[in-house]
Coordinates of C-alpha atoms in Angstrom, one line a residue:
X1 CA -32.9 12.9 12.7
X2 CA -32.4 9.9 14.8
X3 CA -29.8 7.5 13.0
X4 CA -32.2 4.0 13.2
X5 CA -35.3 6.3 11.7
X6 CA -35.3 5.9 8.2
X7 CA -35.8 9.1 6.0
X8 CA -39.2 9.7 4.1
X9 CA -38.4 8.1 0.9
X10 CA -41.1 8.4 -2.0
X11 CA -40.1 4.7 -3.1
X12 CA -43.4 2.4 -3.2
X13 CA -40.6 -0.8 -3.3
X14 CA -41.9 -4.5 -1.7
X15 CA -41.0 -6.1 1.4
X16 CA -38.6 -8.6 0.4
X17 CA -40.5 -11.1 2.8
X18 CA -44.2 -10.0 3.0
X19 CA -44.4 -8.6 -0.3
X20 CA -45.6 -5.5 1.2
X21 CA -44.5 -1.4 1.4
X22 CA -41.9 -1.6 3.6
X23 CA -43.2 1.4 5.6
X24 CA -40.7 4.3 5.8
X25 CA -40.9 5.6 9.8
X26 CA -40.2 1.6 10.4
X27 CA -36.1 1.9 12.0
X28 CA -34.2 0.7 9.6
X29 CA -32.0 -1.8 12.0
X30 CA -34.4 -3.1 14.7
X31 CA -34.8 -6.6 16.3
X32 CA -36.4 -7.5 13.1
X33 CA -34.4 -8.0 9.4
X34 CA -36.6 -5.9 6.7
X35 CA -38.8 -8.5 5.2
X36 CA -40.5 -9.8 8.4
X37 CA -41.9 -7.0 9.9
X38 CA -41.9 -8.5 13.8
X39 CA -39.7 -11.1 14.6
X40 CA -40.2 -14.4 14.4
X41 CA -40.2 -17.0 17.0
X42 CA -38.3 -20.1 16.5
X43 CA -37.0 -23.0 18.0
X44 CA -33.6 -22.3 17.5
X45 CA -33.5 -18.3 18.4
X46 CA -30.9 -16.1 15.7
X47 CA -30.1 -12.9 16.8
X48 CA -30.9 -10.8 14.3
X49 CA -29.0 -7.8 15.9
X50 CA -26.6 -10.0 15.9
X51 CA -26.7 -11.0 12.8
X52 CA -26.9 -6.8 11.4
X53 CA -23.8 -6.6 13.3
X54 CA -22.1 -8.8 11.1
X55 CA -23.5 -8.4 8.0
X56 CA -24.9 -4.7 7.9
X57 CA -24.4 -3.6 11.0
X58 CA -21.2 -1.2 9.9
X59 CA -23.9 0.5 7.8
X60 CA -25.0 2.0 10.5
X61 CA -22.4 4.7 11.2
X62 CA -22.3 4.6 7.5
X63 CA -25.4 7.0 7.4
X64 CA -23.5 9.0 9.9
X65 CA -20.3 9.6 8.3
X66 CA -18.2 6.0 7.2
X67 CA -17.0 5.7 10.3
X68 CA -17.6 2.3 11.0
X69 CA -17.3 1.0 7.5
X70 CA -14.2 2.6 7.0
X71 CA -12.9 0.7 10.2
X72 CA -14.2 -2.8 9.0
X73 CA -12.6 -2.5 5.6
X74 CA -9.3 -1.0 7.4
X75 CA -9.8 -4.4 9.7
X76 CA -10.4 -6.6 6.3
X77 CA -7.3 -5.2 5.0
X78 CA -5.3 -6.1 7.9
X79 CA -6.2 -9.5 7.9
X80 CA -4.9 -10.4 4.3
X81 CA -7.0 -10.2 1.1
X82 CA -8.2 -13.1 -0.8
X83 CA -5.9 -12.3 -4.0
X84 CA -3.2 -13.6 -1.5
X85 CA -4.9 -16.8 -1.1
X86 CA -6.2 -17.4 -4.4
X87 CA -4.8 -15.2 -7.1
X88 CA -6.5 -14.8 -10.5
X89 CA -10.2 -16.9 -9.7
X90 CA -13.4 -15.1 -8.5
X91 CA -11.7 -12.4 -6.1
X92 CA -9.3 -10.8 -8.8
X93 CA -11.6 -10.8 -11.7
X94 CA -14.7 -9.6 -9.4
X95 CA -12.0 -6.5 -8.3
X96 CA -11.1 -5.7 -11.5
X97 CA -14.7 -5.9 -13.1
X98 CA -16.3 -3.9 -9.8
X99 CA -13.5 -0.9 -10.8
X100 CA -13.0 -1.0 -14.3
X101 CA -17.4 -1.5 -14.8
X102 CA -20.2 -1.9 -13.0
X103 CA -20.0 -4.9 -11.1
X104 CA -19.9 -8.2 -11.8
X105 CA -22.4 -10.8 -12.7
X106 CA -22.5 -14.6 -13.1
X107 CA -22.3 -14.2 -17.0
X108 CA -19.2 -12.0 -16.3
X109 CA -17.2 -14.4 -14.5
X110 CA -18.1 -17.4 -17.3
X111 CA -16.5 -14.9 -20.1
X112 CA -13.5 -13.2 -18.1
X113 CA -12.6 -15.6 -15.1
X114 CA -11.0 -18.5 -18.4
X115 CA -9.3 -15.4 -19.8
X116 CA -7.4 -15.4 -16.8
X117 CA -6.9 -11.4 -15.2
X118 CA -4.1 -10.3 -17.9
X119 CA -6.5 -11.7 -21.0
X120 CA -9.7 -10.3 -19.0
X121 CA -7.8 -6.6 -19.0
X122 CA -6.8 -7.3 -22.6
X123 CA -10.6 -7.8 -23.3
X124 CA -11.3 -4.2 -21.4
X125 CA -9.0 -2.7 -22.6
X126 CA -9.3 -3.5 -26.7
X127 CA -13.1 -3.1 -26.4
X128 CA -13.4 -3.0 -30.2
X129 CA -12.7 -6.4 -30.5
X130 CA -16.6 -6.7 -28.5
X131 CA -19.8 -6.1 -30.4
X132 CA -21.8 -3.9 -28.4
X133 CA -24.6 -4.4 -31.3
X134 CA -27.7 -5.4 -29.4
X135 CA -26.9 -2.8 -26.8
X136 CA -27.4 -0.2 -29.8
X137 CA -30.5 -2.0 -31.1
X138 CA -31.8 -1.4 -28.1
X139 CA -31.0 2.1 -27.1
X140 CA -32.4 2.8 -30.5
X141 CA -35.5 1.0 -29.8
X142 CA -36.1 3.2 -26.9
X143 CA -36.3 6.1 -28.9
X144 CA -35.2 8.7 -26.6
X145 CA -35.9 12.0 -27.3
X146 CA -32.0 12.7 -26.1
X147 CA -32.5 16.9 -26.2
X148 CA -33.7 16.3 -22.6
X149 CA -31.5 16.0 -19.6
X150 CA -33.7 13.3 -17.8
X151 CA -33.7 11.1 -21.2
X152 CA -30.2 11.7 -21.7
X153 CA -29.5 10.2 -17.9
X154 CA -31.6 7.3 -18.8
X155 CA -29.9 6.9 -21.9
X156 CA -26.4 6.7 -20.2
X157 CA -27.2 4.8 -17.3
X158 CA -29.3 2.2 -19.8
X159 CA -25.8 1.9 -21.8
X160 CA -23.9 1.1 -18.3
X161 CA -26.2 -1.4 -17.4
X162 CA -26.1 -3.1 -20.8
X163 CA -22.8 -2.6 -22.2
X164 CA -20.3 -5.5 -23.1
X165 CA -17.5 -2.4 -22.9
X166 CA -17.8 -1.4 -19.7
X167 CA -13.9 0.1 -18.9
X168 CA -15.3 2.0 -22.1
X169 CA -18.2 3.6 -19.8
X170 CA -16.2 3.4 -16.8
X171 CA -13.4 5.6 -18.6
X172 CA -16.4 7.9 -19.9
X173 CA -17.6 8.5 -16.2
X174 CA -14.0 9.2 -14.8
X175 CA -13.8 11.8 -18.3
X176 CA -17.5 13.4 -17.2
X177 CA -16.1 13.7 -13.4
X178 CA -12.9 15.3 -14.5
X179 CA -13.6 17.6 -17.8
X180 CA -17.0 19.0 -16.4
X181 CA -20.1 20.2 -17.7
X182 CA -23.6 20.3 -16.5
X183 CA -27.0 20.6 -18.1
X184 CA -28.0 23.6 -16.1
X185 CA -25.4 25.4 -17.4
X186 CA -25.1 24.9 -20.9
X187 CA -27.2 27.7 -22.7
X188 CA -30.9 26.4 -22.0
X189 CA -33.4 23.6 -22.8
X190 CA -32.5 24.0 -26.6
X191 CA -29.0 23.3 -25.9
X192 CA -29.7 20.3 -24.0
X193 CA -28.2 18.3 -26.5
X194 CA -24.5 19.8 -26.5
X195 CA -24.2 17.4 -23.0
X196 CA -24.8 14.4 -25.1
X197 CA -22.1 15.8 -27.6
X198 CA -19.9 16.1 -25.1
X199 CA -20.5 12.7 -23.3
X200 CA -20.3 11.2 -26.9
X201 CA -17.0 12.6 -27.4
X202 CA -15.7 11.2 -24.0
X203 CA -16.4 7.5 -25.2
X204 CA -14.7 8.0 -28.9
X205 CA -11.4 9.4 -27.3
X206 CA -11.8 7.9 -23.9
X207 CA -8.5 6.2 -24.5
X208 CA -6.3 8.8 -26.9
X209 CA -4.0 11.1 -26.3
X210 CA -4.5 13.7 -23.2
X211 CA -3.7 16.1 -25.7
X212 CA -6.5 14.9 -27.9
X213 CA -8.8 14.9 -25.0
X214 CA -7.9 18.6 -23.9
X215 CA -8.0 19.8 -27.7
X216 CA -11.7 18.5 -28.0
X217 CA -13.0 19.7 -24.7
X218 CA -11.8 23.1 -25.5
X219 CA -13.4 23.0 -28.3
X220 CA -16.6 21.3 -27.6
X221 CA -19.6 23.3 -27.2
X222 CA -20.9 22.6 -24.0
X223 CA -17.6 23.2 -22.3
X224 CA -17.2 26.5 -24.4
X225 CA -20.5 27.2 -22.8
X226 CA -20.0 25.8 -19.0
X227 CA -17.0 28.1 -18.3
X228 CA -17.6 31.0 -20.7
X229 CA -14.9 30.2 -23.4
X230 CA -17.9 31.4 -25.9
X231 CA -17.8 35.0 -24.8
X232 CA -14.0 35.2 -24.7
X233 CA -12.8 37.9 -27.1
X234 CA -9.4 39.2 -28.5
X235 CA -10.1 42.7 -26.8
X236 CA -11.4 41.3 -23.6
X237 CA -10.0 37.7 -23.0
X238 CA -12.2 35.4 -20.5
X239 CA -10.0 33.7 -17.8
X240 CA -12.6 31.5 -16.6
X241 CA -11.6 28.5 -18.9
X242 CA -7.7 29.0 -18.8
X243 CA -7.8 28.8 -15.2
X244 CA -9.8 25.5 -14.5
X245 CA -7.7 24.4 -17.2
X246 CA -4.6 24.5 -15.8
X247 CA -5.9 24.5 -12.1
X248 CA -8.5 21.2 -12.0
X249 CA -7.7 19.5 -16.1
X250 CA -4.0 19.7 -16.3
X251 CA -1.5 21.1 -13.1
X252 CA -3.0 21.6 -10.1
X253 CA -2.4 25.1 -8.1
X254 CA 1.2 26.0 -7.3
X255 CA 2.1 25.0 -10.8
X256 CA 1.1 28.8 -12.5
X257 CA 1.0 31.8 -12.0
X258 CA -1.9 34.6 -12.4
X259 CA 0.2 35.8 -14.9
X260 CA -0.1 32.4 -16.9
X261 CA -4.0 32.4 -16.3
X262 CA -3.8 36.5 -18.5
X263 CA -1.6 35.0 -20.7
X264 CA -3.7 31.6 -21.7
X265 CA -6.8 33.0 -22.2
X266 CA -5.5 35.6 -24.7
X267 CA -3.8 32.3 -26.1
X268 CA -6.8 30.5 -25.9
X269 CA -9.7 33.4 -27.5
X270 CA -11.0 32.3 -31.3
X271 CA -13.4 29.5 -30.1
X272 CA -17.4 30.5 -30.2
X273 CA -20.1 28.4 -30.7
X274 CA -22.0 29.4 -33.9
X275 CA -24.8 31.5 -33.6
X276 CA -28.5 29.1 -34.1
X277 CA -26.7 25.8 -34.3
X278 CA -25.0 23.6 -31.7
X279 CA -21.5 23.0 -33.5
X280 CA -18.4 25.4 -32.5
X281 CA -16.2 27.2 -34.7
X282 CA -12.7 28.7 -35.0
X283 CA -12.5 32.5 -35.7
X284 CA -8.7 33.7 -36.5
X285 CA -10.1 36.9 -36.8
X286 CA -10.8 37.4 -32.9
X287 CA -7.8 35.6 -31.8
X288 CA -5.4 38.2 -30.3
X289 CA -1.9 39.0 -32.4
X290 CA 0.3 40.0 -29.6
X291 CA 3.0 37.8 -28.2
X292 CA 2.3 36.1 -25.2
X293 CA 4.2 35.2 -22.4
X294 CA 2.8 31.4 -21.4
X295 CA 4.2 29.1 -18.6
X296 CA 7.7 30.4 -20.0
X297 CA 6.6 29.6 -23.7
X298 CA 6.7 33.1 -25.9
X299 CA 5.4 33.7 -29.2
X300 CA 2.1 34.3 -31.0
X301 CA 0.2 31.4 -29.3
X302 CA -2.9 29.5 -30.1
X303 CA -4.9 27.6 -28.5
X304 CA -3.3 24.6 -29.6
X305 CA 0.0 25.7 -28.7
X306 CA -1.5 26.1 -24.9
X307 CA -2.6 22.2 -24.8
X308 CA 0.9 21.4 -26.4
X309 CA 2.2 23.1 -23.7
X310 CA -0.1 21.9 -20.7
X311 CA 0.1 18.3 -21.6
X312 CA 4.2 18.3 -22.5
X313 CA 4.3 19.9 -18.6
X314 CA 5.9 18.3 -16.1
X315 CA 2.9 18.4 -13.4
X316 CA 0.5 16.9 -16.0
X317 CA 1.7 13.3 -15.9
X318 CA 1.2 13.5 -12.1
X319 CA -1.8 15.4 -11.7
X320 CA -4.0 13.4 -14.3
X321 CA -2.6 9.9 -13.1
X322 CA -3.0 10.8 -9.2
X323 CA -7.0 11.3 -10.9
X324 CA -6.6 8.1 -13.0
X325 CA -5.2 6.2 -9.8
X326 CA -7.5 7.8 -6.9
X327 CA -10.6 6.4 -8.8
X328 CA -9.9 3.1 -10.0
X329 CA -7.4 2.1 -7.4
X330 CA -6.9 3.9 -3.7
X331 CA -7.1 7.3 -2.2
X332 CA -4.1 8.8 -1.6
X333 CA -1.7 6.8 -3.6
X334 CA 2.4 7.6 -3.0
X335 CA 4.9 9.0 -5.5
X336 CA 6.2 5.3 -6.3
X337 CA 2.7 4.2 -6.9
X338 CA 2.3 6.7 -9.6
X339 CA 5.9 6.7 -10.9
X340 CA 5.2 3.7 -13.5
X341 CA 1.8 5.6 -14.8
X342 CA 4.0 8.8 -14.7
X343 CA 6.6 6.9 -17.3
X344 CA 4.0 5.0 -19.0
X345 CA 2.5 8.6 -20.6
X346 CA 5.4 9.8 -21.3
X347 CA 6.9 7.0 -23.0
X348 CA 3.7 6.7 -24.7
X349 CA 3.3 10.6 -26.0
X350 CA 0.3 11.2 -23.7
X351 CA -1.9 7.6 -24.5
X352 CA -4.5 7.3 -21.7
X353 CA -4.7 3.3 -22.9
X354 CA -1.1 2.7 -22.5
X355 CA -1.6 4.2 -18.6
X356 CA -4.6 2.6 -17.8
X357 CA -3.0 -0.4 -18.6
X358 CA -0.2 0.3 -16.7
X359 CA -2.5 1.1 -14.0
X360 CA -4.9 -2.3 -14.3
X361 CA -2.0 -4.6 -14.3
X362 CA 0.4 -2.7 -11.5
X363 CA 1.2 -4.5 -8.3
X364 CA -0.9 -1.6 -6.6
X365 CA -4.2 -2.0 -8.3
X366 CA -4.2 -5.7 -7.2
X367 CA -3.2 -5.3 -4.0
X368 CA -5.0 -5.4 -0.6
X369 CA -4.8 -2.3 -0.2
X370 CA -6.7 -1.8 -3.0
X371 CA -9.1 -4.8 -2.4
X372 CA -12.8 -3.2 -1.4
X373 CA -11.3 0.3 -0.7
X374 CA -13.1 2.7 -2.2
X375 CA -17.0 3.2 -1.2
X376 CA -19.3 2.3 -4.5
X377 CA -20.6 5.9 -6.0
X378 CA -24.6 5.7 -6.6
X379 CA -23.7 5.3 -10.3
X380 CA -21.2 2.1 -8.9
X381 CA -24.3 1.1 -7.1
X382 CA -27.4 1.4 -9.0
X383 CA -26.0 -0.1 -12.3
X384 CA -24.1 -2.3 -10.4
X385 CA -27.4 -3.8 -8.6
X386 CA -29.1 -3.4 -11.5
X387 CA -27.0 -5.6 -13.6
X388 CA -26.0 -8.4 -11.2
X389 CA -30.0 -8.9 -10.1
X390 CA -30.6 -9.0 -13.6
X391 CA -33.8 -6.1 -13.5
X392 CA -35.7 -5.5 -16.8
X393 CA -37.3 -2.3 -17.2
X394 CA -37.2 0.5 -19.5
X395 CA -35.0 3.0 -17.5
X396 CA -37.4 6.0 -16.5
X397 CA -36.9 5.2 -13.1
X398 CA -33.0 5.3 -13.0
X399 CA -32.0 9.4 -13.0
X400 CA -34.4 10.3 -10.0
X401 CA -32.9 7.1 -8.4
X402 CA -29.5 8.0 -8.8
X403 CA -30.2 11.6 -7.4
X404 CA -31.9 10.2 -4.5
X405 CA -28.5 8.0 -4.2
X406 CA -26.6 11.3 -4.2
X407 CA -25.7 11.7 -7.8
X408 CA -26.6 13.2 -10.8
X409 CA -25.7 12.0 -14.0
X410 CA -24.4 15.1 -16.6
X411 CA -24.8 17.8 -13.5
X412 CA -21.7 17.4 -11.3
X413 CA -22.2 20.1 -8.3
X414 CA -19.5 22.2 -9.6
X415 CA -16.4 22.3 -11.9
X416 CA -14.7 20.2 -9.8
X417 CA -16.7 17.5 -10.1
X418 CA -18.0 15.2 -7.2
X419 CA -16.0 15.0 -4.2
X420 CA -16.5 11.3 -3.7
X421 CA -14.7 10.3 -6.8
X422 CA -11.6 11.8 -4.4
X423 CA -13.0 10.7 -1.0
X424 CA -15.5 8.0 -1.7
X425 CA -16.7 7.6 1.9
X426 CA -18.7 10.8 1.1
X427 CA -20.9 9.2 -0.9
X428 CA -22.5 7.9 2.1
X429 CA -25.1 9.9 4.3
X430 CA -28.2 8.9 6.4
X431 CA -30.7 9.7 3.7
X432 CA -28.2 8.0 0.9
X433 CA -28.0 5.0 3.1
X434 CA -31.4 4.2 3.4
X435 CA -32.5 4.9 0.0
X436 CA -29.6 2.5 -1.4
X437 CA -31.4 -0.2 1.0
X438 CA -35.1 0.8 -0.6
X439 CA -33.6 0.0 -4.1
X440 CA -32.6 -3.6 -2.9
X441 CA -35.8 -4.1 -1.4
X442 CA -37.4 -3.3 -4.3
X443 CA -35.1 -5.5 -6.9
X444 CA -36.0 -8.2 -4.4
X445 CA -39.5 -8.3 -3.7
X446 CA -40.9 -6.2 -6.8
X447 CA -42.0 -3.1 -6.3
X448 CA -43.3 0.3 -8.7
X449 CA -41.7 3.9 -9.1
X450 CA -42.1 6.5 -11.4
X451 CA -44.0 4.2 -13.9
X452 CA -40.9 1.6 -13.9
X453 CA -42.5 -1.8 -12.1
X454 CA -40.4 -4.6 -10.9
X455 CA -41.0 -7.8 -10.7
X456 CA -40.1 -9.5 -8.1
X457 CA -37.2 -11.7 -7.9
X458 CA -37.7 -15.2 -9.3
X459 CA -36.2 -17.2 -6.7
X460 CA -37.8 -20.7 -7.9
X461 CA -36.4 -19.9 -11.3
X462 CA -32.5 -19.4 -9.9
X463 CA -33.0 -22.6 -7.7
X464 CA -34.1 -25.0 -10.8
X465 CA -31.9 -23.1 -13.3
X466 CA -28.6 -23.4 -10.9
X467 CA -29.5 -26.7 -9.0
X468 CA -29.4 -24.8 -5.4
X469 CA -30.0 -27.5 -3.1
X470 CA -29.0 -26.7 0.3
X471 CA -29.1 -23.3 2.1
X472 CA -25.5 -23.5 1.8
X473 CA -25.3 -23.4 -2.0
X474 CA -27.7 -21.0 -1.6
X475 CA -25.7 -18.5 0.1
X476 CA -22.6 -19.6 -2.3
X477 CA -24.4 -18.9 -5.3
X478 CA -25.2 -15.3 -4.5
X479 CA -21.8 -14.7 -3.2
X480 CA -19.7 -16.5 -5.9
X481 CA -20.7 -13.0 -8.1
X482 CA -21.8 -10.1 -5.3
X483 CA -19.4 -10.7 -3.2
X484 CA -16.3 -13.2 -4.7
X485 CA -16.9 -15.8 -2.6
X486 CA -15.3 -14.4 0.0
X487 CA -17.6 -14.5 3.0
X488 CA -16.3 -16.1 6.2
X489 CA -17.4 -19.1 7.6
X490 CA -19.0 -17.5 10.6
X491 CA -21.0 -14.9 8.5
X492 CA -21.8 -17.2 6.0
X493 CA -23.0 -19.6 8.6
X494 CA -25.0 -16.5 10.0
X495 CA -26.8 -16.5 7.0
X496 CA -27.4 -20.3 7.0
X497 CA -28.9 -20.1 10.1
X498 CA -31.5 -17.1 9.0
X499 CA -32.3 -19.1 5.9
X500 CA -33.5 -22.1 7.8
X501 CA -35.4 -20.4 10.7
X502 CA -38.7 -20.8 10.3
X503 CA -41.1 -17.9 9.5
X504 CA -45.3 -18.9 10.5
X505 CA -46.2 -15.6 9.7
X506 CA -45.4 -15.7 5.8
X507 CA -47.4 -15.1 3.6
X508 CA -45.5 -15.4 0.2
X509 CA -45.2 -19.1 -0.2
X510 CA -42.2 -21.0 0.1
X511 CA -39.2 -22.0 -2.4
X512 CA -38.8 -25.3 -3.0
X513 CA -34.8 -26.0 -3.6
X514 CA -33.4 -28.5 -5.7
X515 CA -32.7 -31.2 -2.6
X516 CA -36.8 -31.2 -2.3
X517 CA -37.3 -29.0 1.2
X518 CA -39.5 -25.7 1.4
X519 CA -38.0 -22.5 2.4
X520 CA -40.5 -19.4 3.4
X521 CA -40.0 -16.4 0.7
X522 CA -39.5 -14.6 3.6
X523 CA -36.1 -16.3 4.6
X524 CA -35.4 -16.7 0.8
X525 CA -35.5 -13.1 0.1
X526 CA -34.5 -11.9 3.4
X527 CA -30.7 -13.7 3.3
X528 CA -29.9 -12.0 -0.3
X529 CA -31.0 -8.9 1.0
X530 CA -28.8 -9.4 4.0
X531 CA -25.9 -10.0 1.3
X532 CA -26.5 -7.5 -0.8
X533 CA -26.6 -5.1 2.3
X534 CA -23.2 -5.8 3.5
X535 CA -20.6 -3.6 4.1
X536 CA -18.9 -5.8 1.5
X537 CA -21.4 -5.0 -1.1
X538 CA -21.3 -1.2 0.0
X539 CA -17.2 -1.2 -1.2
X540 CA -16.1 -1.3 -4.6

């Protein structure tokens, strides 16, 4: 496929400028910015290839492998970061809301930017201190029939977008990513509901011990399902479970032995999920009586005695927090940036709160290295854009969205969960690329899919409710929040200049801002969507 041909896409979604089906063999960066079709003459000519190259243009080699984007944000980073400029305002508290939620909206900054960014990750952190009341009103309203994989999808990704605990759902979506299951393996449509089990039992002990956490997962009935725990017995021990236990949950290879992998799932047999239900029990009974020989541990060992000894080994604290640190701060972090989240869980017997916030408040997390470095994930992006534009619908359309993103929710591609939560730039490909610039035509100018319709933005409302009365504050508002208020004066007078270009051929009406002068919809929607396609936008 040529890379400026975008992929057949079944999305029905608006033109952000004409208010029509932005037709899919149209190239996706042409002359022409999506939203006017042809260009436009006018008396002061813009560029618009230009204008891609600065804004969107990176994008580009994104649908070819990151290269480009990678490059810019390498650039970005070598130029400073705005924390060094202007500590704790828009730029820290959009960073830490963007990795420890889903983005950040204008409602966000009024509650966590006067909290200042120790009091807004005391907020996250103690999360029971936040009613998350109407949220459950609603989800209970929706009355989704949760045995089913798609509802259960919708269910979650409805929580994301509507939560007032979102390092809560963050920490649940790290938890899924790391202690996998999947729906398709998980004993058949009438065990659907062990995934939502499961997820449930990520958010109650997303924080507690590790030891907590790996006690429950072995025990939970999904998992007992996904890697064959269930059909372990004391005569003819499974080692499917021991050895993703130690190799992807706990240690890492080159920490155990084959020999270890025997040993633990002797150790580990008992556990089966009872027959015509969907709870698991312990059986003593077929638990072996011989004395095991486990990562230099001997006795008659449980299962519990396995979890003692995985999570008081010293490879845990390193493996776990390299996870903990990869996803919420920077790829590749160094043995002195993990050393304090090493300490912190041991000083802490194991507490997963006590290392988070070691991690939120380290020099590392705030740094400019870790400033836009990681791609967004389609979950990052879809509740992300979903939140911050503010879209009202009842959810049906969001799991066949996020799969045409390149992720689906409770169906990781293997036990090892998605390879962009270790390498984010793989969350990007051609077809990925093009359908995350659908979605923001479509929360733009309105569009329809899979019986979800949206409406399209209300610009008019946002000028009169915000007082936007230049281009200028235009541009500012939608920055303040999307992007931190960070955009340069060039770009940001790149955008100016589309704004007040005038468009004949619209056919949408005009925006009338608060200073009393008539913008074409065209222009109005066509500069957010230029914002929102950024390679800025594109980095967590």
């Amino acid at each position: 496929m040529d890379i400026h041909e975008q992929p057949t896409q079944p999305w029905k979604g608006a033109d952000p400028g004409q208010g029509e089906n932005f037709p899919v063999s149209q190239p996706a960066f042409t002359a022409s910015v999506p939203g006017n079709g042809v260009a436009t003459p006018a008396p002061k000519r813009l560029s618009r290839r230009a204008l891609f190259s600065g804004l969107a243009g990176a994008g580009v080699a994104v649908a070819i492998g990151g290269v480009a984007l990678a490059e810019w944000q390498h650039t970005q980073q070598n130029g400073g970061s705005p924390f060094e400029a202007d500590p704790g305002t828009n730029a820290q508290i959009g960073h830490l809301l963007r990795r420890a939620g889903f983005g950040v909206t204008l409602n966000d900054l009024a509650t966590y930017t006067p909290l200042g960014f120790q009091g807004a990750v005391d907020r996250l952190l103690n999360y029971q201190q936040v009613s998350d009341q109407p949220l459950e009103q609603q989800l209970t309203a929706a009355n989704l029939n949760l045995a089913k994989p798609q509802s259960q999808q919708q269910w979650w990704l409805l929580r994301m977008a509507g939560t007032q605990r979102p390092l809560l759902e963050k920490m649940t979506l790290f938890w899924h990513g790391v202690l996998t299951s999947s729906f398709q393996k998980v004993g058949g449509k009438d065990a659907y509901i062990r995934m939502i089990v499961q997820n449930k039992f990520l958010r109650d002990h997303a924080f507690d011990t590790f030891d907590n956490l790996l006690l429950g997962i072995t025990s939970d009935p999904a998992m007992l399902f996904y890697l064959d725990l269930t059909k372990s017995r004391k005569n003819a021990p499974n080692e499917n479970f021991a050895r993703e236990l130690m190799e992807l949950f706990t240690l890492g290879l080159g920490h155990y032995t084959q020999q270890d992998v025997f040993e633990g799932a002797a150790a580990l047999t008992g556990w089966h999920i009872h027959p015509g239900t969907q709870t698991a029990r312990y059986n003593p009974a077929d638990h072996t009586t011989r004395e095991l020989v486990f990562l230099g541990q001997k006795g008659n060992l449980d299962y519990k005695d396995v979890i003692r000894i995985l999570a008081n080994h010293p490879a845990t604290p390193w493996f776990i927090c390299r996870k903990l640190f990869t996803f919420f701060a920077y790829e590749n972090p160094s043995n002195d940036d993990l050393q304090p989240l090493v300490d912190a869980y041991v000083k802490s017997n194991h507490s997963m709160q006590a290392v988070m916030k070691t991690l939120l408040l380290s020099p590392q997390f705030s740094s400019p290295k870790a400033y836009r470095a990681r791609m967004k994930s389609p979950t990052e992006f879809l509740v992300g854009s979903y939140r911050a534009l503010d879209a009202k619908t009842s959810g049906v359309e969001l799991p066949p969205l996020l799969t045409q993103l390149g992720q689906t929710l409770l169906a990781p591609p293997n036990v090892a969960g998605w390879p962009g939560d270790k390498v984010s730039s793989l969350w990007l490909n051609g077809g990925t690329w093009m359908s995350r610039l659908n979605y923001i035509n479509t929360l733009i100018g309105g569009g329809r899919y899979r019986g979800s319709v949206y409406k399209p933005l209300d610009f008019q409302s946002i000028v009169d409710t915000h007082h936007i009365d230049t281009p200028e504050k235009f541009v500012d508002h939608f920055s303040a929040f999307l992007l931190d208020g960070t955009l340069d004066n060039e770009r940001k007078g790149q955008l100016v200049d589309y704004f007040n270009t005038p468009d004949p051929r619209s056919r949408k009406g005009h925006i009338t801002l608060s200073g009393g002068k008539s913008y074409p919809v065209s222009k109005v929607r066509g500069t957010l969507y230029l914002l929102l396609a950024s390679p800025e936008y594109q980095l967590n």
